[in-house]
Every structure is written in C-alpha cells, then in structure tokens.
Coordinates of C-alpha atoms and ligand atoms in Angstrom, one line a residue:
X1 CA -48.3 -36.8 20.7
X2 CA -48.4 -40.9 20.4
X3 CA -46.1 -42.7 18.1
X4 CA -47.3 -45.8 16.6
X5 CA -43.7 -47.0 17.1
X6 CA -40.6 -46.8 18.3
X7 CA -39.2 -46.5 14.9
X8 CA -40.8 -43.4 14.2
X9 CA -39.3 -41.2 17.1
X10 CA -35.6 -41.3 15.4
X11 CA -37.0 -39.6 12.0
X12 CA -39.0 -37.2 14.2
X13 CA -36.1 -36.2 16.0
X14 CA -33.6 -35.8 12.9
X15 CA -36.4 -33.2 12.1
X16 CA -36.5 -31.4 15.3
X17 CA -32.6 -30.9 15.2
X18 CA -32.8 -29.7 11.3
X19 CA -35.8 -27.3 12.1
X20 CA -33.6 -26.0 15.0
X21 CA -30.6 -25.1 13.2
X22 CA -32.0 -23.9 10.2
X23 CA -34.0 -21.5 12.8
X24 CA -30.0 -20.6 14.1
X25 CA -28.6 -20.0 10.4
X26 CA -32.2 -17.9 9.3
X27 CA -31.4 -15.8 12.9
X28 CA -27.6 -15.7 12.3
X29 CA -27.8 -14.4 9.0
X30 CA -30.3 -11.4 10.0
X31 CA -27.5 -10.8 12.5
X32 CA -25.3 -9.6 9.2
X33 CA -21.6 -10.3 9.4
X34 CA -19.1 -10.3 12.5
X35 CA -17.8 -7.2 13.3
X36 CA -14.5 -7.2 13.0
X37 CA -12.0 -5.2 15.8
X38 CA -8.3 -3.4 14.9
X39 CA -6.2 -1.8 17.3
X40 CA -3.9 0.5 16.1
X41 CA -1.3 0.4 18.9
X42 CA 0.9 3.3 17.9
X43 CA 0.8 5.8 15.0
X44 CA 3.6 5.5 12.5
X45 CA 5.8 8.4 12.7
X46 CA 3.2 10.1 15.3
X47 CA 1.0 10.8 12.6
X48 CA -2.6 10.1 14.7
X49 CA -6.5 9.8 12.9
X50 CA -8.8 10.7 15.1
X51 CA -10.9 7.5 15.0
X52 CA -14.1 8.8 16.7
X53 CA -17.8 7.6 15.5
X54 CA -17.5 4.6 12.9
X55 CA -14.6 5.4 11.3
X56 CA -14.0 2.5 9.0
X57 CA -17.9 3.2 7.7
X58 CA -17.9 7.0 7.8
X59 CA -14.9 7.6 6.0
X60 CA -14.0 4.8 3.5
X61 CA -18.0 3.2 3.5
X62 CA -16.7 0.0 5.4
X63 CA -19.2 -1.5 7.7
X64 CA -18.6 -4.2 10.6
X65 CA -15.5 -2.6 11.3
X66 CA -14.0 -0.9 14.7
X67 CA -10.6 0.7 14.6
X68 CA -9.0 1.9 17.8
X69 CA -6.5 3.1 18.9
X70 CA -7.5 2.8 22.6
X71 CA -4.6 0.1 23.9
X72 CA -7.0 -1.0 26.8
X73 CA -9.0 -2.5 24.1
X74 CA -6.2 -5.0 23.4
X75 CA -8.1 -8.0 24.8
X76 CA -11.4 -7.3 22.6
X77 CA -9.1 -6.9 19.0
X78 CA -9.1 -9.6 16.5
X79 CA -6.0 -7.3 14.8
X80 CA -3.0 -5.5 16.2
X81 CA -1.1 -3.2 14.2
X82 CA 2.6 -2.7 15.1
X83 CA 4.3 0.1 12.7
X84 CA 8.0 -1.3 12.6
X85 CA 10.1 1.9 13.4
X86 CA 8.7 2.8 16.6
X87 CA 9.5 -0.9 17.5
X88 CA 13.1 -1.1 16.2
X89 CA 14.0 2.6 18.1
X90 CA 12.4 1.1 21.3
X91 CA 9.7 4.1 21.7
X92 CA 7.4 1.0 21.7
X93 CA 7.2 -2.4 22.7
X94 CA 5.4 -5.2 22.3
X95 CA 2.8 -6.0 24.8
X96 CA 4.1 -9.6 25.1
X97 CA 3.1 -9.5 28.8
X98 CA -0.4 -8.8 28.3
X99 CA -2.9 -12.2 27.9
X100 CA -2.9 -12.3 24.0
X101 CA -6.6 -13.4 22.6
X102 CA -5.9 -17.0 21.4
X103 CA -7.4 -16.0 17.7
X104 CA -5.7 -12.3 17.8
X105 CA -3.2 -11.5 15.0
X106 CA -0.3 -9.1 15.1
X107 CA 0.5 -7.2 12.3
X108 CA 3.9 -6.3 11.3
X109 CA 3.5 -2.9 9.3
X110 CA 6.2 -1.0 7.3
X111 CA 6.2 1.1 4.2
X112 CA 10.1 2.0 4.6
X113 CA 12.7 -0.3 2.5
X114 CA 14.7 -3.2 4.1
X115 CA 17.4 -0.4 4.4
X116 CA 15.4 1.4 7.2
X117 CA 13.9 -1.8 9.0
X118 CA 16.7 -2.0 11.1
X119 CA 17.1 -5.2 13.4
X120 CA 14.5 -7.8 13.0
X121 CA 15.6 -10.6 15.1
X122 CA 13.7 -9.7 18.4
X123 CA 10.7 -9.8 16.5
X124 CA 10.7 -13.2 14.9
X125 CA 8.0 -15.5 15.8
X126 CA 5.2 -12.8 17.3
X127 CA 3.8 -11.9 14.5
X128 CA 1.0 -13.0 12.0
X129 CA 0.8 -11.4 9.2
X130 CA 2.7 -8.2 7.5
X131 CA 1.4 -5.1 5.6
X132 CA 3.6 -3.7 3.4
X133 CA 4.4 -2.8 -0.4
X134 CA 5.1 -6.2 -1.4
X135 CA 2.4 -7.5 -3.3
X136 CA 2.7 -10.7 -1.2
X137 CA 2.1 -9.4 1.7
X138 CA -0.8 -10.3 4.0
X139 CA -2.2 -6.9 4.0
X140 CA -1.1 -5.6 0.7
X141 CA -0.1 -1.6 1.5
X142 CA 1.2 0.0 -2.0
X143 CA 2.2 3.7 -2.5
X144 CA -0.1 3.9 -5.3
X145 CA -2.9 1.3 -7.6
X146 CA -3.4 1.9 -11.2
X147 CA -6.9 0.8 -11.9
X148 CA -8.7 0.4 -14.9
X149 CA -11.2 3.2 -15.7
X150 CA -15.2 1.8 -16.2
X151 CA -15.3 2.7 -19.6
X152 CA -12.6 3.3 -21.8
X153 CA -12.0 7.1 -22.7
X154 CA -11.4 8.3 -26.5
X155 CA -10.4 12.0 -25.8
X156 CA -7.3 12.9 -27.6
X157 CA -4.4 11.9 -25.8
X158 CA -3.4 15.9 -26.1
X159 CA -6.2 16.3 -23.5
X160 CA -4.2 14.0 -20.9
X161 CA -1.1 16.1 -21.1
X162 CA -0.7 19.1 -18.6
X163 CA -0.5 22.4 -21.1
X164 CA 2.8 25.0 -20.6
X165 CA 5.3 22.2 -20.8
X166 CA 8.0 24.5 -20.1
X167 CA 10.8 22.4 -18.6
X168 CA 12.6 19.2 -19.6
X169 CA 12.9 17.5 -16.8
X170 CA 12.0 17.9 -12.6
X171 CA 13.2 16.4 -9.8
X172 CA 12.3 16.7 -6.2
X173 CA 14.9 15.1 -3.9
X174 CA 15.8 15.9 0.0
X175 CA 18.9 14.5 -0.2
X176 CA 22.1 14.1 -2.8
X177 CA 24.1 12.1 -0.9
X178 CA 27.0 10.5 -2.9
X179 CA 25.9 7.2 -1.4
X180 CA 22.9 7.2 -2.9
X181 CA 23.2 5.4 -6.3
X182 CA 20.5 7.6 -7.9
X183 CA 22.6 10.8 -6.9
X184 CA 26.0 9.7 -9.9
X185 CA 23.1 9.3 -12.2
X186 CA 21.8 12.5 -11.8
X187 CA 25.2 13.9 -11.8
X188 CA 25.7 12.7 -15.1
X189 CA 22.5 13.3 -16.7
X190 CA 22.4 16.4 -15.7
X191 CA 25.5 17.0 -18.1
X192 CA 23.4 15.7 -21.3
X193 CA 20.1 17.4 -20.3
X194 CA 18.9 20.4 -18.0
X195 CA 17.1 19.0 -14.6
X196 CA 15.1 21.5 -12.6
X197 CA 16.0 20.0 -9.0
X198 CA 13.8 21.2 -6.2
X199 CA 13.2 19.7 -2.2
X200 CA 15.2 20.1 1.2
X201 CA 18.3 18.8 -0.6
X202 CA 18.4 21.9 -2.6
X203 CA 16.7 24.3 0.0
X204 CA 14.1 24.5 -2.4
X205 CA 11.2 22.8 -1.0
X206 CA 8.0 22.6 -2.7
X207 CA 5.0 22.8 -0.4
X208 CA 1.8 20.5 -0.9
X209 CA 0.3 23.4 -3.0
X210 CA 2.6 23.9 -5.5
X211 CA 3.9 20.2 -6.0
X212 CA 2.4 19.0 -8.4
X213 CA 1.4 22.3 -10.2
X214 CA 5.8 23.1 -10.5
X215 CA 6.0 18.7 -12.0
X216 CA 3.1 19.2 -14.1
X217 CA 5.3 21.8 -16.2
X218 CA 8.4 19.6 -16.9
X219 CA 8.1 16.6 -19.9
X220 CA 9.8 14.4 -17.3
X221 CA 10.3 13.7 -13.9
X222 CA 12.9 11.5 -12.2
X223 CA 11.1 9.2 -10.0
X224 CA 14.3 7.9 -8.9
X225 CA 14.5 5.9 -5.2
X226 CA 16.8 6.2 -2.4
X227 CA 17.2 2.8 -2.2
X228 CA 17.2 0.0 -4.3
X229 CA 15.0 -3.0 -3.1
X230 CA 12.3 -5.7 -5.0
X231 CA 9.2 -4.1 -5.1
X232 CA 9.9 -0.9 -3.4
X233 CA 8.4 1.9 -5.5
X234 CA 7.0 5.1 -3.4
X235 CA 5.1 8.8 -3.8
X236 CA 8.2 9.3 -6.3
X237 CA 6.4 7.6 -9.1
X238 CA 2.7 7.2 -7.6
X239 CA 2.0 11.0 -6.7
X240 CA 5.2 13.1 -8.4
X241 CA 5.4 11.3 -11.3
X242 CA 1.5 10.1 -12.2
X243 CA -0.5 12.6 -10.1
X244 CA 1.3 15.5 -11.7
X245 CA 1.2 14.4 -15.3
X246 CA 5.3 14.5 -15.9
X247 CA 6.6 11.2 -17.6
X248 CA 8.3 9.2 -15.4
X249 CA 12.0 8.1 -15.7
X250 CA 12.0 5.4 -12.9
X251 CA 15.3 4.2 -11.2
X252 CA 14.7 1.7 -8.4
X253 CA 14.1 -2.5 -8.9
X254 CA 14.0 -3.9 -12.0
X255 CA 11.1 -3.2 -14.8
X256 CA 9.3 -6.4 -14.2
X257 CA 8.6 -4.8 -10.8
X258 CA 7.4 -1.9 -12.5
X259 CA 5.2 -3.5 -15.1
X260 CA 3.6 -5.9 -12.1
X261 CA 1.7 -3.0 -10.2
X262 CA 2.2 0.0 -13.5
X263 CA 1.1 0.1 -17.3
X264 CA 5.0 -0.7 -19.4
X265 CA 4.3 2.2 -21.4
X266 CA 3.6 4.6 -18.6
X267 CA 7.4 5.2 -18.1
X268 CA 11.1 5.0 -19.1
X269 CA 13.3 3.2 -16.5
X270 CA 16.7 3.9 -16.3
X271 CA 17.6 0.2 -17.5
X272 CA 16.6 0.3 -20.7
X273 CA 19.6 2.1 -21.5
X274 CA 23.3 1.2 -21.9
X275 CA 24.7 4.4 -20.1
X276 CA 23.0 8.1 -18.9
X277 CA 24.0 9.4 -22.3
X278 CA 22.3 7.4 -24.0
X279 CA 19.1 8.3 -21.8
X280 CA 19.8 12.0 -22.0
X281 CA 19.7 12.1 -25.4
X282 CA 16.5 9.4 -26.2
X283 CA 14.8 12.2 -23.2
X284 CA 15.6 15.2 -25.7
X285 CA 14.2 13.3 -29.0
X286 CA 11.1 12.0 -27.4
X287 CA 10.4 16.1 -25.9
X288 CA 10.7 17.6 -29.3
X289 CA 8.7 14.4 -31.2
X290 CA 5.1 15.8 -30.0
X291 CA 3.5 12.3 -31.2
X292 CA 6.2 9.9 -29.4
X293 CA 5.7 11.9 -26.5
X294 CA 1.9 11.3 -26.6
X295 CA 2.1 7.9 -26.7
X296 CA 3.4 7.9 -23.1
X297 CA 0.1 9.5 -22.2
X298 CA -2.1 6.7 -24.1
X299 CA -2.6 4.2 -20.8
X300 CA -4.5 7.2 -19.1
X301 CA -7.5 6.3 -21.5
X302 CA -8.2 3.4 -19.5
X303 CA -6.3 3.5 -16.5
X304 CA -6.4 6.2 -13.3
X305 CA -4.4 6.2 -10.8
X306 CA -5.3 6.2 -7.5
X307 CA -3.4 6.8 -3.9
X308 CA -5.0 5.4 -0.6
X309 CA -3.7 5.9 3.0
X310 CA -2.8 2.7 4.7
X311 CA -5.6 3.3 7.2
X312 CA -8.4 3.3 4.4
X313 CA -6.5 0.0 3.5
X314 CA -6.9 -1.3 7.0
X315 CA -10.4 -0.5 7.1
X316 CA -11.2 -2.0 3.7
X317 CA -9.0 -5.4 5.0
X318 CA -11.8 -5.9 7.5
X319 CA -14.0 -8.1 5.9
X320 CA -11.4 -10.7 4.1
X321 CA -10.2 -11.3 8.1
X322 CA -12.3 -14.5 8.3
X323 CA -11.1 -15.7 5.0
X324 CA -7.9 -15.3 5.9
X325 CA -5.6 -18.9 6.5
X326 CA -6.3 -19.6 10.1
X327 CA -2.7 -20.2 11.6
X328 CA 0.4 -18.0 10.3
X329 CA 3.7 -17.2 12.0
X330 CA 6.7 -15.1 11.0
X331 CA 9.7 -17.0 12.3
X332 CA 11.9 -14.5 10.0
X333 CA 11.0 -11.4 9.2
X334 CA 14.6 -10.7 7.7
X335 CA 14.1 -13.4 4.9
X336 CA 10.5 -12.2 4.4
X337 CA 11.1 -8.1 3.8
Ligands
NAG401 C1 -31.1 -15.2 17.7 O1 -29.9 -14.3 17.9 C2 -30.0 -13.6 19.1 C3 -28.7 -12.8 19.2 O2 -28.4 -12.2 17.9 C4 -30.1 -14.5 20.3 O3 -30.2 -13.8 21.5 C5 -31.3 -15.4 20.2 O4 -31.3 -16.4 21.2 C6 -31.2 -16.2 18.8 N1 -32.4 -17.0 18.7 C7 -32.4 -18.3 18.3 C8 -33.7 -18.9 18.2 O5 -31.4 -18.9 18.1
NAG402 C1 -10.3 3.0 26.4 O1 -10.9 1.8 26.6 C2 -11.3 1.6 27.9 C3 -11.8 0.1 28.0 O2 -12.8 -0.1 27.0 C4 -12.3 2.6 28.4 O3 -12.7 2.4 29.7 C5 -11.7 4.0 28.2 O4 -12.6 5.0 28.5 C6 -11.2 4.2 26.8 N1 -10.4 5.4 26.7 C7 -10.6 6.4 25.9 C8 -9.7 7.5 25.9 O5 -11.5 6.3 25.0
NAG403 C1 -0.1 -15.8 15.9 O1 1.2 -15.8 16.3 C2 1.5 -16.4 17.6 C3 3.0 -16.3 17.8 O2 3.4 -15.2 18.5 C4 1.0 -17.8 17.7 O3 1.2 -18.3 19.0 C5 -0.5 -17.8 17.3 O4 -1.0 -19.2 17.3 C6 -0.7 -17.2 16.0 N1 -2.2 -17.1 15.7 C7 -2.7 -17.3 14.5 C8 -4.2 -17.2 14.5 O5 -2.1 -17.6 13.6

C-alpha cells in the first residue's frame, strides 16, 4: 500500500487500533462472563454440601460459578468464606500464612446474634466483606424473604388459613432459661392464655415431619427470640410462624425491624402492648372474632414466603462480585455486627 502523504498514515492507524479492539470486545463478549471462584473453607457447624459437578448451576440455575470446598484451591478463589464460630472456638484458623490473591476477598459469615459471636478483635482488618442477616451486609443472608407473588391472588382469605384450628397458641422453644427475657413473658402469658409448649426444653421435640403440621393447628405461635439484637429475626418467625400458617406474636428488636424485611399486618409483636395482660386478652378476642382473625391472613394474597439456604445465596452472589466496590476492609467487626 502507498500513501500519498505522510498525513494520511496517522488516520489509517487510529483505524487499525479501533478495528483491533472492537475485534477483542466482539471475541470477549462470545467468551460470556468471568467465571467467578468461592471457596468455602470450613462448613458451619460441620454441616457439609457435597459440591460435585456444577453446583451453583445444577442446583440453584447459577452459571459462571465454582464453589469449593477443596482448600488447595485457595490461590485460584476470588471469594473465601469464613463461618465465624469455627474461628472464634479455634477449630479453624485463618490461612494468613498462605500468599493471599491480591483481588481475593474474605468473607466473614454468621447467622448467630452478637451474643454468640464471641471475641472479634483477632479478626479485625482481614476481612472484606460480611454475610449475615443484616440487611446491610455485603452478602445479605436472611432467615427468610417475603416476596411479592406475580399476580395478585383473590381466593378468600379462609382459603389461606390452615383448617382444625384447635389450639390457641404454640410454642416451640429448647430452652426456658430464666435469663432469657422471652422466658418471664411466657411465664406470664401463660397465666392469661393456654400455650401448647413443645421442643428439647420441654422434652417434647417435634421432628421435621410433624413441625409444622402440630403449628399449623394453634391460632398463634410465639415467634419469640433468645436474644434480643437489631435485625435479628430467625426460623422462629420465617419457617414456625409463616411456613406453618400460625399468626405470629413476635418478641425480638423493635417493629420497624419487623416491617423492613415482613408485611406489618402479618403479625402482633409483643410491643404493641402495655403489659402481657393486655396481649393475652387482645390474643383471645382476635381467636373468637373469625373476621379480625382473617385479616392477619390478607398479605398472603400477594406475598409468599420463601426460605433459602445460605449456600444457594452464595451461589446466586456470584455474578454481582464484579460490581461489587473494589477495596473494602473491616477494621471492626464489633462496631459492625
Ligand atoms: C479470542 O479469545 C481467545 C480466548 O478466549 C483467545 O485465545 C484469542 O486469541 C482471542 N482472539 C483475538 C483476536 O483476540
Ligand atoms: C483439591 O485441589 C487440588 C488442586 O487443584 C487437587 O490436586 C486435588 O485433587 C483436590 N482434592 C480433591 C479432594 O478434590
Ligand atoms: C481485602 O482485605 C485485605 C486486608 O486483610 C486488604 O489487604 C485487601 O486490599 C482487601 N482487598 C480488597 C479487594 O478489598
């Protein structure tokens, strides 16, 4: 090829280097998205997945996503996952002397309340990002999601309520010790209403069978925590309460925590009263008031609820990794939790 000029070679070249790239963008994109790599480095509580095949695609339909468990893959994960109590009980450690990938992020993962975390300090400043039940976490890991349904449904609200209501009120519990705030409520209720009380703390433990077949028969069920903390709401109200179809009366944080992940008119929190008396007695009114009563059922016409373990979480984080902010620390995870 002859150029005419010199002046011409500089526009040629401009169009060489666009034609090139647009070539590596068109070949990129056929590539499809980076696959992404988690390692889970120990199993909460033991509790193991077998992760064979593509686990992240075959169970929860995740694509571009590895999880391992393998801790020789350490070097090759874009993710770590560290579940907290292992850590704090020193079953586990941190692999601070392995070479850690300059991009790699370390997840601090709990589902326990501030009460169980135990001491934090030693693991300031190593981790990324967190996964937990606060809805401000980095990977956001609730008990439980109400969603809206597609379409709203217009079945009678009888229709949502489980038939052979034969109880007042349920509650499954392991344990009723006194220092347990729930425990003096219960105590005193218990004086205004009847409470069928079932789990370990009453050596009557209900087995995953006949859960939520023995809730689904009382008007109420006492979703009450062990622990009070901001945003820490468990299976209590998610799978007793809401899977079974029991109203919930909810002790634990305050409503607006409530109302921030659950439908207001989906329970009765303990707060709304002035004293247990008071609640007893608005429990056996709203029981015998069959249209009241119903009116606790009316969010299920447009909401379900739905429970996901944290690993189909994990696997469905995958694809936001790359959106994620690029440089995160936890300096103090005590102020955080
Ligand atoms: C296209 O991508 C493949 C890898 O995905 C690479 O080997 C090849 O060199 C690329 N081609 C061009 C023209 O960039
Ligand atoms: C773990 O990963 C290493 C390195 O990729 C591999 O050599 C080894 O076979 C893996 N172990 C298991 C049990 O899959
Ligand atoms: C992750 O945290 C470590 C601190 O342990 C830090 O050195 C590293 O730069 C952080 N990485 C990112 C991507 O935020």
């Amino acid at each position: 090829m002859r150029f005419r000029s010199r002046r011409q070679i500089l526009p040629m070249f401009v169009l060489v280097c666009l034609i090139i790239q647009l070539v590596q963008l068109l070949n990129r994109t056929k590539a499809g998205p980076k696959t992404h790599k988690i390692l889970v480095w120990h199993w909460p509580f033991g509790n193991s997945f077998n992760l064979d095949g593509d686990f992240c695609k075959d169970k929860f339909g995740v694509p571009n996503c590895i999880m391992t468990d393998n801790q020789s893959r350490f070097s090759e994960a874009d993710v770590v996952i560290f579940h907290n109590r292992e850590l704090i009980q020193g079953q586990q450690r941190l692999p601070v002397n392995l070479k850690r990938p300059e991009k790699q992020r370390w997840v601090w993962f709990s589902m326990e309340s501030p009460e169980k975390h135990g001491d934090l300090m030693p693991f300031n400043g190593y981790f990324n990002w967190t996964m937990t039940y606060h809805q401000d976490a980095d990977i956001y890991s609730p008990y439980g999601f109400m969603v809206p349904k597609e379409s709203e449904a217009h079945e009678p609200l009888e229709s949502f309520i489980p038939k052979d209501k034969t109880d007042l009120a349920c509650w499954v519990v392991s344990s009723l010790s006194q220092h347990h705030e729930r425990t003096a409520i219960y105590e005193k209720l218990k004086t205004v209403i009847p409470i069928k009380v079932y789990g370990e703390a009453v050596n009557k433990p209900l087995d995953d069978q006949t859960l939520l077949p023995t809730i689904s028969r009382c008007s109420f069920y006492l979703a009450f925590e062990t622990s009070v903390f901001r945003e820490y709401i468990t299976n209590q109200l998610w799978l007793n309460a809401y899977m079974s179809g029991a109203v919930p009366v909810v002790f634990g944080p305050i409503r607006d925590d409530y109302e921030a992940v659950a439908q207001p008119d989906s329970f009765i929190h303990v707060n709304d009263f002035s004293s247990v008396e008071e609640l007893g007695e608005f429990l056996k009114t709203l029981a015998a008031d069959r249209e009241r009563y119903a009116s606790y059922f009316n969010w299920r016409r447009k909401y379900t609820v739905e429970i996901k373990h944290w690993v189909e979480l994990a696997c469905q984080f995958c694809p936001k990794i790359s959106s994620m902010p690029p440089h995160r620390v936890y300096e103090d995870l005590d102020a955080w939790q």
